[in-house]
Short mmCIF file of C-alpha atoms and ligand atoms in Angstrom, two decimals:
data_model
loop_
_atom_site.label_atom_id
_atom_site.label_comp_id
_atom_site.label_asym_id
_atom_site.label_seq_id
_atom_site.Cartn_x
_atom_site.Cartn_y
_atom_site.Cartn_z
CA MET D 1 30.28 -239.76 58.76
CA ILE D 2 34.24 -238.98 60.06
CA TYR D 3 34.15 -237.16 63.29
CA MET D 4 36.43 -234.82 63.63
CA ASP D 5 34.99 -232.40 66.13
CA HIS D 6 36.20 -234.01 69.37
CA SER D 7 36.81 -230.84 71.04
CA ALA D 8 33.35 -230.15 70.91
CA THR D 9 32.44 -233.52 72.54
CA SER D 10 33.20 -237.05 72.07
CA PRO D 11 31.30 -239.61 71.73
CA VAL D 12 30.30 -242.29 75.09
CA ASP D 13 33.18 -245.00 75.25
CA PRO D 14 31.15 -248.19 75.05
CA GLU D 15 33.02 -249.19 78.37
CA VAL D 16 31.73 -246.08 80.03
CA PHE D 17 28.22 -246.35 79.19
CA LYS D 18 28.21 -250.15 80.26
CA ALA D 19 29.70 -248.91 83.83
CA MET D 20 26.79 -246.13 83.93
CA LYS D 21 24.04 -247.97 82.89
CA PRO D 22 23.35 -250.30 86.17
CA TYR D 23 23.23 -246.45 87.94
CA MET D 24 20.26 -245.33 85.99
CA MET D 25 18.01 -248.91 85.96
CA GLU D 26 19.46 -250.71 89.12
CA SER D 27 21.87 -248.78 91.82
CA TYR D 28 19.59 -245.84 91.03
CA GLY D 29 19.57 -245.00 94.93
CA ASN D 30 20.39 -241.48 96.42
CA ALA D 31 24.02 -241.22 97.59
CA SER D 32 23.16 -239.51 100.59
CA THR D 33 20.87 -241.97 101.66
CA LEU D 34 21.08 -244.67 104.24
CA TYR D 35 19.88 -248.09 103.30
CA SER D 36 21.76 -250.22 100.95
CA LEU D 37 21.27 -248.99 97.36
CA GLY D 38 22.18 -245.57 98.88
CA ARG D 39 24.91 -246.98 100.06
CA GLU D 40 25.80 -248.26 96.81
CA ALA D 41 25.93 -245.76 95.03
CA ARG D 42 27.73 -243.82 97.46
CA ARG D 43 30.51 -246.56 97.29
CA ALA D 44 30.24 -246.02 93.20
CA LEU D 45 30.70 -242.25 93.52
CA GLU D 46 33.62 -242.50 95.70
CA SER D 47 35.54 -244.82 93.94
CA SER D 48 34.95 -242.47 90.66
CA ARG D 49 36.31 -240.26 92.56
CA GLU D 50 39.42 -242.16 93.20
CA LYS D 51 39.75 -242.70 89.55
CA VAL D 52 39.61 -238.91 88.81
CA ALA D 53 41.84 -237.90 91.54
CA SER D 54 44.72 -240.79 90.24
CA LEU D 55 44.40 -239.17 86.59
CA ILE D 56 45.24 -235.93 87.41
CA GLY D 57 47.94 -236.96 90.62
CA SER D 58 45.57 -235.52 93.29
CA ASN D 59 44.03 -236.47 96.58
CA THR D 60 41.08 -237.87 96.49
CA ASP D 61 39.27 -235.19 99.09
CA GLU D 62 40.52 -232.94 96.83
CA VAL D 63 37.92 -233.26 93.99
CA ILE D 64 34.37 -232.33 93.53
CA PHE D 65 32.04 -233.42 91.13
CA THR D 66 29.91 -230.44 89.31
CA SER D 67 27.70 -230.24 86.30
CA GLY D 68 30.89 -229.85 83.90
CA GLY D 69 33.52 -227.35 82.36
CA THR D 70 31.44 -224.19 82.79
CA GLU D 71 30.07 -225.02 86.58
CA SER D 72 34.13 -226.01 87.27
CA ASP D 73 35.21 -222.56 86.10
CA ASN D 74 32.43 -220.51 87.60
CA ILE D 75 32.70 -221.95 90.97
CA ALA D 76 36.69 -221.62 91.17
CA ILE D 77 36.93 -218.16 89.86
CA LYS D 78 33.89 -216.38 91.86
CA GLY D 79 34.37 -218.55 94.57
CA THR D 80 37.80 -217.56 94.80
CA ALA D 81 36.43 -213.61 94.32
CA TYR D 82 33.71 -213.59 96.86
CA LYS D 83 35.60 -215.10 99.44
CA LEU D 84 38.96 -212.99 98.96
CA ARG D 85 37.06 -209.73 98.02
CA ALA D 86 37.87 -208.06 101.31
CA LYS D 87 42.11 -208.83 100.06
CA GLY D 88 42.19 -207.21 96.74
CA ASN D 89 39.70 -206.88 93.50
CA HIS D 90 42.40 -208.04 90.88
CA ILE D 91 42.10 -210.72 88.45
CA ILE D 92 44.59 -211.89 85.72
CA THR D 93 43.81 -214.22 83.33
CA SER D 94 44.17 -214.60 79.18
CA ASN D 95 42.52 -213.05 76.44
CA ILE D 96 42.14 -216.77 74.68
CA GLU D 97 39.70 -218.08 77.56
CA HIS D 98 36.58 -220.38 76.92
CA PRO D 99 33.47 -218.05 77.51
CA ALA D 100 33.09 -220.35 80.79
CA VAL D 101 36.18 -217.99 82.24
CA ASP D 102 36.18 -215.05 79.92
CA GLU D 103 32.68 -214.28 80.59
CA THR D 104 32.97 -214.81 84.48
CA CYS D 105 36.00 -212.72 84.54
CA ARG D 106 33.44 -209.71 82.46
CA TYR D 107 30.58 -210.32 84.99
CA LEU D 108 32.72 -210.24 87.67
CA GLU D 109 34.33 -206.75 86.32
CA LYS D 110 30.83 -205.03 86.06
CA ASN D 111 30.60 -205.88 90.17
CA GLY D 112 33.81 -204.15 91.20
CA PHE D 113 36.68 -206.59 90.35
CA GLU D 114 39.73 -205.49 88.02
CA VAL D 115 40.44 -208.16 85.43
CA THR D 116 44.17 -208.24 83.09
CA TYR D 117 43.49 -209.69 79.97
CA LEU D 118 46.72 -211.39 78.60
CA PRO D 119 47.67 -211.18 75.24
CA ALA D 120 48.22 -214.51 74.05
CA GLY D 121 50.15 -213.15 70.51
CA LYS D 122 50.66 -214.46 67.48
CA ASP D 123 51.39 -218.07 68.66
CA GLY D 124 48.94 -218.56 71.04
CA ILE D 125 50.86 -218.88 73.96
CA VAL D 126 50.95 -216.14 76.93
CA SER D 127 53.79 -214.62 78.43
CA VAL D 128 55.27 -215.33 81.72
CA SER D 129 56.90 -212.37 81.92
CA ASP D 130 53.78 -210.42 81.10
CA LEU D 131 51.83 -212.34 83.53
CA GLU D 132 54.59 -211.35 86.51
CA ASN D 133 54.25 -207.80 85.43
CA ALA D 134 50.50 -207.79 85.83
CA ILE D 135 50.43 -208.90 89.50
CA THR D 136 49.43 -206.10 92.28
CA ASP D 137 49.23 -206.27 95.62
CA GLN D 138 45.16 -206.18 94.46
CA THR D 139 45.77 -209.69 92.74
CA ILE D 140 43.54 -212.43 94.37
CA LEU D 141 43.35 -214.79 91.30
CA ILE D 142 45.21 -215.97 88.25
CA THR D 143 43.14 -218.26 85.83
CA VAL D 144 44.31 -219.38 82.66
CA MET D 145 43.69 -221.98 80.72
CA HIS D 146 45.60 -225.60 80.41
CA ALA D 147 44.92 -225.94 76.74
CA ASN D 148 43.18 -223.87 74.33
CA ASN D 149 40.07 -225.07 72.76
CA GLU D 150 40.07 -223.73 69.19
CA ILE D 151 43.95 -223.72 68.92
CA GLY D 152 45.00 -226.24 70.97
CA THR D 153 47.70 -224.48 72.42
CA ILE D 154 49.29 -225.69 75.94
CA GLN D 155 50.48 -222.41 78.01
CA PRO D 156 53.30 -222.88 80.43
CA ILE D 157 50.77 -223.30 83.64
CA ALA D 158 53.62 -225.14 85.79
CA GLU D 159 55.54 -221.71 85.29
CA ILE D 160 52.61 -219.74 86.14
CA GLY D 161 51.60 -221.65 88.86
CA GLU D 162 55.53 -221.23 90.48
CA ILE D 163 55.02 -217.30 90.14
CA ALA D 164 51.33 -217.57 91.73
CA ARG D 165 52.59 -219.18 94.50
CA GLU D 166 55.74 -217.07 95.67
CA ASN D 167 52.92 -214.16 95.32
CA LYS D 168 50.72 -216.14 97.27
CA ILE D 169 47.92 -216.06 94.87
CA TYR D 170 45.24 -218.64 93.70
CA PHE D 171 45.83 -220.29 90.61
CA HIS D 172 43.43 -221.61 88.25
CA THR D 173 43.25 -223.51 85.10
CA ASP D 174 40.61 -224.65 82.66
CA ALA D 175 41.78 -228.06 81.99
CA VAL D 176 38.91 -229.03 80.30
CA GLN D 177 40.50 -229.84 76.94
CA SER D 178 43.93 -231.37 78.12
CA VAL D 179 42.93 -233.94 80.76
CA GLY D 180 42.31 -237.33 79.31
CA LYS D 181 44.99 -236.01 76.33
CA ILE D 182 48.14 -235.04 77.71
CA PRO D 183 49.38 -235.89 81.07
CA VAL D 184 47.96 -233.46 83.76
CA ASP D 185 49.39 -233.46 87.53
CA VAL D 186 48.03 -231.01 89.87
CA LYS D 187 51.40 -231.18 91.57
CA THR D 188 53.62 -230.78 88.73
CA LEU D 189 51.81 -227.90 87.41
CA ASN D 190 51.19 -226.15 90.69
CA VAL D 191 47.70 -225.00 90.13
CA ASP D 192 45.24 -224.60 93.61
CA MET D 193 41.86 -225.40 91.32
CA LEU D 194 41.42 -226.94 88.23
CA SER D 195 38.29 -227.90 85.76
CA ILE D 196 37.08 -231.04 84.48
CA SER D 197 34.28 -231.94 81.88
CA ALA D 198 33.29 -235.54 81.14
CA HIS D 199 32.37 -235.31 77.87
CA LYS D 200 35.91 -234.19 76.40
CA LEU D 201 37.08 -237.25 77.24
CA TYR D 202 34.33 -239.93 75.78
CA GLY D 203 32.37 -239.43 79.07
CA PRO D 204 28.77 -238.18 79.32
CA LYS D 205 27.73 -234.57 78.99
CA GLY D 206 26.47 -232.54 82.06
CA ILE D 207 29.17 -234.13 84.54
CA GLY D 208 32.63 -232.38 85.26
CA ALA D 209 35.13 -232.10 88.46
CA LEU D 210 36.82 -229.47 89.91
CA TYR D 211 40.25 -230.10 92.03
CA ILE D 212 40.35 -227.70 94.85
CA LYS D 213 43.74 -228.21 96.66
CA LYS D 214 43.90 -229.08 99.96
CA GLY D 215 43.27 -225.44 102.40
CA VAL D 216 42.03 -223.34 99.47
CA ARG D 217 39.06 -221.54 100.87
CA LEU D 218 35.74 -220.66 98.22
CA GLU D 219 32.35 -219.19 99.00
CA PRO D 220 29.90 -221.09 97.50
CA ILE D 221 28.12 -219.90 95.00
CA ILE D 222 25.10 -222.31 94.61
CA HIS D 223 23.47 -222.92 98.16
CA GLY D 224 21.52 -226.03 99.28
CA GLY D 225 21.84 -229.57 100.89
CA GLY D 226 25.39 -229.57 101.75
CA HIS D 227 26.38 -231.68 98.84
CA GLU D 228 30.02 -231.61 97.92
CA LYS D 229 31.47 -229.99 100.85
CA GLY D 230 28.93 -227.30 100.34
CA ILE D 231 30.77 -226.43 97.14
CA ARG D 232 28.38 -227.88 94.94
CA PRO D 233 25.36 -229.03 96.68
CA GLY D 234 22.59 -231.18 94.91
CA THR D 235 21.48 -234.63 94.72
CA GLU D 236 24.80 -236.35 93.13
CA ASN D 237 24.58 -237.38 89.49
CA VAL D 238 25.14 -240.72 90.46
CA ALA D 239 25.39 -242.35 86.58
CA GLY D 240 27.14 -239.80 85.26
CA ILE D 241 29.66 -240.08 88.31
CA VAL D 242 30.80 -243.39 87.19
CA GLY D 243 30.70 -242.18 83.58
CA LEU D 244 33.33 -239.33 84.26
CA GLY D 245 35.52 -241.92 86.62
CA LYS D 246 35.25 -244.84 84.10
CA ALA D 247 36.27 -242.20 81.30
CA CYS D 248 39.12 -240.79 83.33
CA GLU D 249 40.54 -244.64 84.02
CA ILE D 250 40.89 -245.56 80.43
CA ALA D 251 42.00 -242.27 79.93
CA GLN D 252 44.75 -242.74 82.32
CA HIS D 253 45.25 -246.09 80.94
CA ASN D 254 46.04 -245.24 77.10
CA LEU D 255 47.09 -241.65 77.62
CA GLU D 256 50.47 -242.18 75.86
CA GLU D 257 48.93 -244.41 73.22
CA THR D 258 46.37 -242.70 72.16
CA GLY D 259 48.58 -239.23 72.35
CA ARG D 260 51.07 -241.02 70.01
CA TYR D 261 48.47 -242.67 67.39
CA VAL D 262 46.30 -238.94 67.11
CA THR D 263 49.52 -236.91 66.74
CA SER D 264 50.35 -239.31 63.77
CA LEU D 265 47.22 -238.33 62.10
CA ARG D 266 46.70 -235.21 63.17
CA ASP D 267 50.66 -234.71 61.22
CA LYS D 268 49.14 -236.48 58.16
CA ILE D 269 46.23 -234.36 57.61
CA ILE D 270 48.80 -230.70 58.62
CA LYS D 271 51.11 -232.06 55.95
CA GLY D 272 48.93 -233.07 53.20
CA VAL D 273 46.56 -229.74 53.60
CA LEU D 274 49.66 -227.61 53.99
CA SER D 275 51.80 -229.00 50.68
CA GLU D 276 48.42 -229.63 48.64
CA ILE D 277 46.73 -225.92 49.23
CA ASP D 278 48.21 -222.89 48.36
CA GLU D 279 47.73 -219.95 51.15
CA SER D 280 47.29 -222.66 53.88
CA TYR D 281 47.98 -221.80 56.98
CA LEU D 282 47.95 -223.52 60.35
CA ASN D 283 46.91 -221.36 63.66
CA GLY D 284 48.78 -221.55 66.52
CA HIS D 285 51.69 -222.95 68.06
CA PRO D 286 52.98 -225.54 65.55
CA THR D 287 54.05 -227.89 68.45
CA LYS D 288 52.90 -226.66 71.68
CA ARG D 289 49.80 -227.88 70.81
CA LEU D 290 47.05 -230.64 71.88
CA PRO D 291 48.06 -234.63 69.86
CA ASN D 292 44.63 -234.22 68.39
CA ASN D 293 44.11 -230.40 67.49
CA ILE D 294 44.13 -228.92 63.74
CA ASN D 295 43.67 -225.21 63.56
CA PHE D 296 43.79 -224.06 59.56
CA ARG D 297 43.44 -220.78 57.79
CA PHE D 298 42.67 -220.63 54.05
CA THR D 299 42.89 -217.33 52.31
CA GLY D 300 39.99 -216.35 50.41
CA ILE D 301 37.45 -218.13 51.89
CA GLU D 302 34.53 -218.57 55.09
CA GLY D 303 35.15 -221.39 57.43
CA GLU D 304 31.31 -221.98 58.07
CA SER D 305 31.05 -222.62 54.13
CA LEU D 306 33.42 -224.92 54.13
CA VAL D 307 32.30 -226.66 57.53
CA LEU D 308 29.06 -227.29 55.33
CA HIS D 309 30.91 -228.54 52.27
CA LEU D 310 32.63 -230.95 54.05
CA ASP D 311 29.84 -231.57 56.24
CA SER D 312 28.12 -232.92 52.62
CA LYS D 313 31.10 -235.21 51.67
CA GLY D 314 30.45 -236.80 55.50
CA ILE D 315 33.05 -234.81 57.66
CA ALA D 316 32.10 -233.22 60.73
CA SER D 317 34.84 -230.44 61.47
CA SER D 318 33.86 -226.49 62.77
CA THR D 319 34.89 -223.00 62.46
CA GLY D 320 35.77 -223.07 66.24
CA SER D 321 34.74 -223.56 69.64
CA ALA D 322 30.98 -224.90 69.42
CA CYS D 323 29.88 -222.39 71.60
CA SER D 324 30.89 -219.30 69.17
CA SER D 325 30.13 -221.13 65.84
CA LYS D 326 26.68 -219.65 66.20
CA LYS D 327 28.19 -215.98 66.15
CA LEU D 328 28.89 -214.21 63.35
CA GLU D 329 31.85 -212.50 64.89
CA PRO D 330 35.32 -213.55 64.31
CA SER D 331 36.42 -216.31 67.28
CA HIS D 332 38.31 -214.21 70.02
CA VAL D 333 41.18 -216.74 69.88
CA LEU D 334 41.34 -216.15 66.44
CA MET D 335 41.41 -212.03 66.85
CA ALA D 336 43.80 -212.72 69.59
CA LEU D 337 46.43 -214.56 67.25
CA GLU D 338 46.54 -210.87 65.30
CA LEU D 339 45.39 -211.85 62.35
CA GLU D 340 43.15 -209.60 60.28
CA GLU D 341 39.29 -210.21 60.52
CA VAL D 342 39.35 -211.73 57.13
CA GLN D 343 41.62 -214.21 58.15
CA ALA D 344 40.18 -215.19 61.11
CA HIS D 345 36.99 -216.07 59.21
CA GLY D 346 38.80 -218.49 57.02
CA SER D 347 39.39 -220.83 59.73
CA LEU D 348 38.73 -224.40 60.05
CA ARG D 349 39.12 -226.89 63.21
CA LEU D 350 39.60 -230.48 63.33
CA THR D 351 40.00 -232.13 66.31
CA LEU D 352 40.96 -235.89 66.46
CA GLY D 353 39.77 -238.50 68.42
CA LYS D 354 41.10 -242.30 69.15
CA GLU D 355 38.01 -243.63 66.93
CA ASN D 356 39.45 -241.95 63.87
CA LYS D 357 41.49 -244.34 61.44
CA PRO D 358 44.47 -243.87 58.97
CA GLU D 359 42.53 -244.59 56.01
CA GLU D 360 40.18 -241.76 56.69
CA ILE D 361 43.19 -239.22 56.40
CA ASP D 362 43.80 -238.90 52.11
CA TYR D 363 40.12 -238.79 52.36
CA VAL D 364 39.65 -235.67 54.61
CA VAL D 365 42.67 -233.98 52.77
CA GLU D 366 41.10 -234.63 49.64
CA SER D 367 37.47 -233.48 50.86
CA ILE D 368 39.17 -229.90 52.16
CA LYS D 369 41.17 -229.56 48.88
CA ASP D 370 38.13 -230.17 47.12
CA ALA D 371 36.02 -227.99 49.29
CA VAL D 372 38.55 -224.76 49.29
CA GLY D 373 39.06 -225.25 45.36
CA THR D 374 35.37 -224.95 45.13
CA LEU D 375 34.46 -222.09 47.60
CA ARG D 376 37.72 -220.04 45.99
CA LYS D 377 36.44 -220.46 42.44
CA LEU D 378 33.22 -218.53 43.77
CA SER D 379 34.63 -216.23 46.23
CA PRO D 380 34.96 -212.64 45.53
CA LEU D 381 37.44 -212.43 48.33
CA TRP D 382 40.18 -215.12 46.06
CA CYS D 383 39.98 -212.96 43.07
CA GLN D 384 40.87 -209.80 45.11
CA THR D 385 44.05 -211.80 46.05
N1 PLP I 401 36.68 -224.55 79.06
C1 PLP I 401 36.79 -225.26 77.83
C2 PLP I 401 38.31 -224.84 77.73
C3 PLP I 401 36.35 -225.67 77.02
O1 PLP I 401 36.15 -226.21 75.84
C4 PLP I 401 34.72 -225.95 77.12
C5 PLP I 401 33.54 -226.85 76.41
O2 PLP I 401 33.63 -226.48 75.10
C6 PLP I 401 34.30 -225.69 78.50
C7 PLP I 401 34.98 -224.86 79.15
C8 PLP I 401 32.70 -225.90 79.28
O3 PLP I 401 32.79 -226.95 79.38
P1 PLP I 401 31.33 -227.82 79.62
O4 PLP I 401 31.02 -228.22 78.23
O5 PLP I 401 31.34 -228.89 80.22
O6 PLP I 401 30.38 -226.78 80.41
#
C-alpha cells in the first residue's frame, strides 16, 4: 500500500504510540485526582501542553485540549458568537472552509447571526481587501482557515490578523492542516484562536487542542466538571493528550527537513503527471500551498473512479476531503475555484507524508497515467471533448 491520503489522516508515529501506551495500561489515573497515579497523569498532561504550546509559539496556559479539530472549531466559533451576541451578530469566513467551520457558521445563520462567505477565487486564496470591505460595525468574529484540506492553499493569515486586530474583532483560524507541516506561530499570525487536530500530524484520532489567546473570553458550549478552564469539561483523554504532545514534539524537531522532503516528492509527481497526461491540471495556487498537497483535475473522467482504480494498484488517494467523499455533489472547495461542475468531478487529491519514498513516485505517476487512459477510453465525457 502506498498511502497518499495524509490530509484525511496520518498513521500514528511509532514513537507517539510508545509514549501513549503507559498512560493506558499503567499510569491510567484520572488527572483530576489527588493520589500519585492521578498526579502522574496530570504531570504528563501538563508536559504535553508545553509541547503543543512550543510548536505554535504560545504560552502554555493558552492551550486547552479538545476532542479534535471539529470540537476546537465549534468551541471557538460558537463560543465567540454566544459571548459577544450583545455586541454584534456578524461573522466573516471563507467559502472554502472545512465543514467543521462552514456548518457551524450555517448553524449560527439559522440562529440570528449573519455570515459573509469570502470567495477564495480561482487560485483558492481569499483577498485581504475583500475581507476589509466585508467588515461592519456588527462584525464580532473572523474565521478563515490557515491551509485548505483539499487544495492545500495557504491563506494570508498574518495580514488578516492585523486587520482583525485594528478593528478589534476576534480572529480564529482552523490550522488543522498546517500545524506540523509548515511553521505556525500564533504571534506572527496575529490570531486569537487556533484549532489543532492530532491525527493530521501522526498523532491519534479523537484528540486536539485550541489555542485561546490570553484575555479572549468565550462562552462555554459544553457544560460539566470544569476541566480545561471550564471551556472543555470532561475527564481528560490523558493517553491521547500525551500522543498529541509527542506528535507536536516530533513535528517541531523535523519540520523543515520533512517539509523539504515531501515538497521534493510532491513536485516530482506534479511535474510527471502534468507533462505526461493531456488535459491534466493542478487545482489551487501552484506555490502558496502545503508542501504535501497535490490536487489534480483530469478532463473527461470522474475522480471517484480514478480513486478506485488507484486503490486496485495499491495507492490510497482521495477526491477531496474524507468528509465530502461520500457525497455525490462536487466539492464546495473546487466549485469555489470557479470550475465547471464536470471539471470539479474530475479531481484527485494526493497528500504525501514523511513515510512516502522516492522510489514510489514513478509508480504513482505511471499508475495515474494508466488509470486516466483506461477511464478516458470508457468515458462519454472524454469522447465529447
Ligand atoms: N478542519 C480541517 C481543515 C480538517 O481538515 C479537518 C479534518 O479533516 C477538521 C477540521 C476536523 O478535524 P477532526 O477530524 O479532528 O475533527
